Coordinates of C-alpha atoms in Angstrom, one line a residue:
X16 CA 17.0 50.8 58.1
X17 CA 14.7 49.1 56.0
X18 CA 15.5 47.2 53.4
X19 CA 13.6 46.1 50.0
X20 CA 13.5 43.1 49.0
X21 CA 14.9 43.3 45.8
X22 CA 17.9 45.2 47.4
X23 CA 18.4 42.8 49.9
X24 CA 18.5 40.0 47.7
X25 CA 21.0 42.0 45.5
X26 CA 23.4 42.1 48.6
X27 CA 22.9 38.5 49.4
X28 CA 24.0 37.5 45.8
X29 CA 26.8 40.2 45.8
X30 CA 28.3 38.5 48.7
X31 CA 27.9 34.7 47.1
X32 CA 28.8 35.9 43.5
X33 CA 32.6 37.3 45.6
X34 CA 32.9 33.7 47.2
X35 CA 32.1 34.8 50.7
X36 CA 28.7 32.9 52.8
X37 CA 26.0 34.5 53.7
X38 CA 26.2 34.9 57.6
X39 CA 23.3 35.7 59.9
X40 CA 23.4 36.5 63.2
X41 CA 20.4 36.0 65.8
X42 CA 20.4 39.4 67.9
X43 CA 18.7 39.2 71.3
X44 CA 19.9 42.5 72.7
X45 CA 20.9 45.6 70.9
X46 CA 24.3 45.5 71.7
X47 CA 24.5 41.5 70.1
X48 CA 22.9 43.5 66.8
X49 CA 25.7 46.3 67.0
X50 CA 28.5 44.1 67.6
X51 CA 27.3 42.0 65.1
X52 CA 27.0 44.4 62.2
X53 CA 30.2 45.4 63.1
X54 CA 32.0 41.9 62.4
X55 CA 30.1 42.3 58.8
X56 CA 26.8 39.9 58.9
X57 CA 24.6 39.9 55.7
X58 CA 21.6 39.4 58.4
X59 CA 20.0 39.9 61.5
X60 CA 17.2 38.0 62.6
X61 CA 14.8 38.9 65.9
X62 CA 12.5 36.4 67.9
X63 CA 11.6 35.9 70.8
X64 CA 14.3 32.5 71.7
X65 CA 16.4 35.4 71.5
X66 CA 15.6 37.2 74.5
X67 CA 15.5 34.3 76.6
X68 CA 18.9 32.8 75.3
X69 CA 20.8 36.0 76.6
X70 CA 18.4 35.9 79.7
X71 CA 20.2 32.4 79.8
X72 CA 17.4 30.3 79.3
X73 CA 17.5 27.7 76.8
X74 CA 16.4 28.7 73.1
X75 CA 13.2 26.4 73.2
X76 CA 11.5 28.9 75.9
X77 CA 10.6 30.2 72.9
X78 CA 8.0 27.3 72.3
X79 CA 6.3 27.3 75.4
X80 CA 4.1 29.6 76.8
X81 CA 6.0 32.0 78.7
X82 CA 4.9 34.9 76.8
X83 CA 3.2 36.2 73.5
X84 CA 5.8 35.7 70.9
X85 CA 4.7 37.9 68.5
X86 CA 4.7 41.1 70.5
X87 CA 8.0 40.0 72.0
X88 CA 9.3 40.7 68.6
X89 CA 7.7 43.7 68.0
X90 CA 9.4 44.9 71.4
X91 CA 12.6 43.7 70.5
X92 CA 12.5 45.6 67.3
X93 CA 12.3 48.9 69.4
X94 CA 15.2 48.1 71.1
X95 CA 17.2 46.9 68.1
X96 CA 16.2 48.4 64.8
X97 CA 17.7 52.2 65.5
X98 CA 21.0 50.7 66.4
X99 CA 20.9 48.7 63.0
X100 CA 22.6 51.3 60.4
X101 CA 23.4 49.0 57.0
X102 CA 22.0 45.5 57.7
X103 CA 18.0 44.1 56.6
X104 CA 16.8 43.3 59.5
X105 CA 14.0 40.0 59.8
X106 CA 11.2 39.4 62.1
X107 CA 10.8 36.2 63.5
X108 CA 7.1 35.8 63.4
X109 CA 4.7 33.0 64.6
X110 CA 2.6 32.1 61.9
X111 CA 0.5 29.9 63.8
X112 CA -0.6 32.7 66.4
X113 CA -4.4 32.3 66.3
X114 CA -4.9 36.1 67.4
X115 CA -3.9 37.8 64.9
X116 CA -4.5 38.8 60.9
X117 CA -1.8 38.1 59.9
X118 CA -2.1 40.2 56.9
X119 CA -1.8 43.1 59.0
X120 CA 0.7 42.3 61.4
X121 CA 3.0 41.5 58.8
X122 CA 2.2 45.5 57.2
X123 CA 2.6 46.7 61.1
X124 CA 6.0 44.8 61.2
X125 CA 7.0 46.3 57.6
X126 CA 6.0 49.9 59.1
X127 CA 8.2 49.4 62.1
X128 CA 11.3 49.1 60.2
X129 CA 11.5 45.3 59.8
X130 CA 13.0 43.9 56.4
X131 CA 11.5 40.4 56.4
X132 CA 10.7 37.6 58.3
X133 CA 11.3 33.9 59.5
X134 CA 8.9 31.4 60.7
X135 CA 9.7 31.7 64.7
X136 CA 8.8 30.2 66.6
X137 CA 7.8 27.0 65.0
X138 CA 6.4 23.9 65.5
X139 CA 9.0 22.4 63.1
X140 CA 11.0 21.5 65.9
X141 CA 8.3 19.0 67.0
X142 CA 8.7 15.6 66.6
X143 CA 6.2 15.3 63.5
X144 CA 5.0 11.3 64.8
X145 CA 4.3 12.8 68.3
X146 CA 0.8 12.9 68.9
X147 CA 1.8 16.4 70.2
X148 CA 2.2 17.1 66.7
X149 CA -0.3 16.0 64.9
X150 CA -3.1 17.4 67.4
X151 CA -1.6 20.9 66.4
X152 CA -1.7 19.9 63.0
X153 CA -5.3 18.5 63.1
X154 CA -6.2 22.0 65.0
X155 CA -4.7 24.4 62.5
X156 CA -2.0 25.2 64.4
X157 CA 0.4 23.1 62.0
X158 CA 3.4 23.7 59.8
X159 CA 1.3 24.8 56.9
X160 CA 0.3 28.6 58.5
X161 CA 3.7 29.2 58.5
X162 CA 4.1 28.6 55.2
X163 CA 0.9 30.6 54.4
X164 CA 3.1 33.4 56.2
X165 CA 6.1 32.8 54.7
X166 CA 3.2 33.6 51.4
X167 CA 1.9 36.4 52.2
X168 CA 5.1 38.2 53.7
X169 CA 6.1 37.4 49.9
X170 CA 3.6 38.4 48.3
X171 CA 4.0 42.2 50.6
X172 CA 7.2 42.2 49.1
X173 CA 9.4 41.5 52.3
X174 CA 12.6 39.5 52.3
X175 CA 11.4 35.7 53.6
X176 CA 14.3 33.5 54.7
X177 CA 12.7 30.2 56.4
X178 CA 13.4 27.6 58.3
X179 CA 12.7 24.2 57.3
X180 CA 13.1 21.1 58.5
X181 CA 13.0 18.1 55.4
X182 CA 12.5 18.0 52.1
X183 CA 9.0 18.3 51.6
X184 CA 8.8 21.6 53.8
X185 CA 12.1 23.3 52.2
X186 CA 9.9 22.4 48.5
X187 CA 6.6 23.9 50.1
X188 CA 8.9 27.2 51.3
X189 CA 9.9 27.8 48.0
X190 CA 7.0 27.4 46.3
X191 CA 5.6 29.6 48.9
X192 CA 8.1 32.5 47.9
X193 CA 11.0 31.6 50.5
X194 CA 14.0 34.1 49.2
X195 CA 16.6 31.7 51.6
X196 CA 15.8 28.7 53.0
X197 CA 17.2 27.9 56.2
X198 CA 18.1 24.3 56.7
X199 CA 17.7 23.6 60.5
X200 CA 19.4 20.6 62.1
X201 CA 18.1 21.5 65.6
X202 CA 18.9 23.2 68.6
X203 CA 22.3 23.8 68.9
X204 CA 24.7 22.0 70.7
X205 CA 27.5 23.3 73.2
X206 CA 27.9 25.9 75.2
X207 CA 26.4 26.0 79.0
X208 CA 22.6 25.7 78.0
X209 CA 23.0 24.1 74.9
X210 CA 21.4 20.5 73.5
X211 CA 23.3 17.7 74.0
X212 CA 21.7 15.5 71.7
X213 CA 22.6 16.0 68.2
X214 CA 23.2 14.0 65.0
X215 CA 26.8 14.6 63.8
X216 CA 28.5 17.1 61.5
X217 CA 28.7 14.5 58.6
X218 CA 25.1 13.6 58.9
X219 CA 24.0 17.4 58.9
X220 CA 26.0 18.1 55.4
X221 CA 24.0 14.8 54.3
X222 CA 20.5 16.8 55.3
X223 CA 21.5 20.3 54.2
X224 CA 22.4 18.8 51.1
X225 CA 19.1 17.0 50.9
X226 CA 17.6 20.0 51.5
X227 CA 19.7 22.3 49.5
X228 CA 18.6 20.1 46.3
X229 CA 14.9 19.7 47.2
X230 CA 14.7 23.5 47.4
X231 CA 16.5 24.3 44.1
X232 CA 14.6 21.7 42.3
X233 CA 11.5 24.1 42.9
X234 CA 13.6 27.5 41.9
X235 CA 16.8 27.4 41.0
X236 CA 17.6 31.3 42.0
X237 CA 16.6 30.3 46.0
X238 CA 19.4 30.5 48.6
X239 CA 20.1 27.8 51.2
X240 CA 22.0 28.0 54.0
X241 CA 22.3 25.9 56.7
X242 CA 22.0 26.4 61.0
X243 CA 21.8 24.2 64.2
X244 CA 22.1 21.9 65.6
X245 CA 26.0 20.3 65.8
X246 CA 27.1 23.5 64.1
X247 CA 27.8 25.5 66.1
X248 CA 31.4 27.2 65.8
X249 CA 33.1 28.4 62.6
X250 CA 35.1 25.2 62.1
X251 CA 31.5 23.4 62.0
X252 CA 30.3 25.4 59.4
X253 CA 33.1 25.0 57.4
X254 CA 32.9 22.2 57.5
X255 CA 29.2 21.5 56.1
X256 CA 30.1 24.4 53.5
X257 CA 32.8 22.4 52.4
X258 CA 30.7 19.1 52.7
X259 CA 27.9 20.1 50.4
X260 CA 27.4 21.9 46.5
X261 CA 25.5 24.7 46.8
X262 CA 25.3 25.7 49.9
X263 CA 26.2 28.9 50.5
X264 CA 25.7 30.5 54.1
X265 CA 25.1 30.0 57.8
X266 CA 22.6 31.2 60.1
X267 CA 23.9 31.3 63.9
X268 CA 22.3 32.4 66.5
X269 CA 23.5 30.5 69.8
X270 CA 26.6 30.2 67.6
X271 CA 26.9 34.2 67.2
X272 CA 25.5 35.7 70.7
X273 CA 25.6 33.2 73.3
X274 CA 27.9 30.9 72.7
X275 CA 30.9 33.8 72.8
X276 CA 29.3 35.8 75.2
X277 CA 29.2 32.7 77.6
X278 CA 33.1 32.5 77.0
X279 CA 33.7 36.3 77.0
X280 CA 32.1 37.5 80.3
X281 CA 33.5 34.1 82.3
X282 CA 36.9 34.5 81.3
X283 CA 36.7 38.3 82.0
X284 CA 35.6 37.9 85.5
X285 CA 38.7 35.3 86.1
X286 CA 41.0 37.9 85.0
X287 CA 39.5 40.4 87.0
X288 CA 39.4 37.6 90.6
X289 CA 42.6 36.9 89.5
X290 CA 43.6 40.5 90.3
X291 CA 46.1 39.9 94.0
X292 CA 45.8 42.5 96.6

């Protein structure tokens, strides 16, 4: 179902204004965005990392080149959006893709059901003093197209929920439009193909809060949440929610999909081998 912007935002602010967080839920499958709406997420956000988590690759795949991004969303819509009944659903959308006008693949995206976007894949999770990372940026395939996405999906009207990655990026967002800025303290740990290197929960409230104020400095009526990186259960979130002023969400996606599925199906088939003849 698609959403309007301005009636998304109303829900969003509903659900802060009755002192509950904002939750979105990364859907990779249909039956992740289902089961998800049914435990009563505000959001559900497609991209391609998705499909490879729950194909039980890690979440980067999505930054390499193992397939075109873009139209792996626009797949993934098919399979998800008519199973979605009450929830705005967001595109992840790779602002950087050279190939396309991105004016118009945002409208096609819109037309197909979808309710906004995020910038995903993106080259935020680069190290920005690789050289890696500042070719891309030299090149024009740098942080700043997806912020010129983040732009014009505002500017269309859609809901635009970004991730960023410092201060300077979460002020650029916002001045960009962002609705929700999406605080991202990596790839997130635990779990069977999770990261393993990760700062801890303590230092992330530090950063989301960092964030959180450099964000609001530019427009005080934005949103951030927080996602990544050490949190990665409920307790974590919790915990940076009640580590930082502000703050009021979480957006999981290894947390929400994988991470119990990974739990569920093994503990399932040990029941079942546990089963004596």
């Amino acid at each position: 179902m698609l959403f309007e912007r301005q009636e998304s935002l109303e829900k969003l602010r509903s659900t802060v204004d009755a002192g509950d967080p904002v939750i979105g839920a990364g859907a990779g499958t249909g039956i992740s965005a289902k089961f998800a709406e049914r435990g009563g997420v505000d959001l559900l956000i497609i991209y391609n990392s998705g499909r490879y988590r729950m194909n039980g690759r890690g979440s980067l795949a999505g930054l390499l080149p193992y397939g075109d991004a873009n139209e792996i969303v626009v797949e993934m819509g098919s399979e998800v959006l008519p199973i979605v009944e009450e929830t705005p659903v967001l595109a992840g959308v790779n602002g950087t893709d050279p190939f396309r006008r991105m004016e118009v693949f945002l409208e096609d995206l819109r037309r197909q059901g979808f309710s906004g976007v995020q910038n995903f894949p993106t080259v935020g999770l680069i190290d920005e003093d690789s050289g890696f990372r500042r070719n891309l940026e030299e090149t024009g395939m740098g942080y700043d197209e997806e912020v010129e996405m983040i732009r014009e999906a505002s500017d269309q009207g859609m809901l635009t929920c970004p991730y960023v990655f410092d201060e300077d990026q979460a002020r650029e967002m916002t001045e960009a439009g962002a609705d929700v800025v999406v605080a991202h303290m990596g790839l997130t740990t635990s779990g069977d193909i999770g990261a393993e290197t990760a700062m801890d929960l303590d230092e992330a409230a530090e950063r989301v809060q960092a964030i959180h104020d450099a964000a609001k400095s530019v427009d005080d009526d934005v949103m951030v949440i927080c996602h990544g990186g050490p949190i990665a259960w409920p307790e974590d979130a919790k915990h940076v929610l009640d580590a930082t002023e502000g703050v009021v969400g979480f957006f999981g996606a290894s947390s929400i999909e994988r991470l119990p599925t990974e739990e569920a199906i093994e503990e399932q088939a040990r029941e079942f081998k546990e089963i004596r003849l």
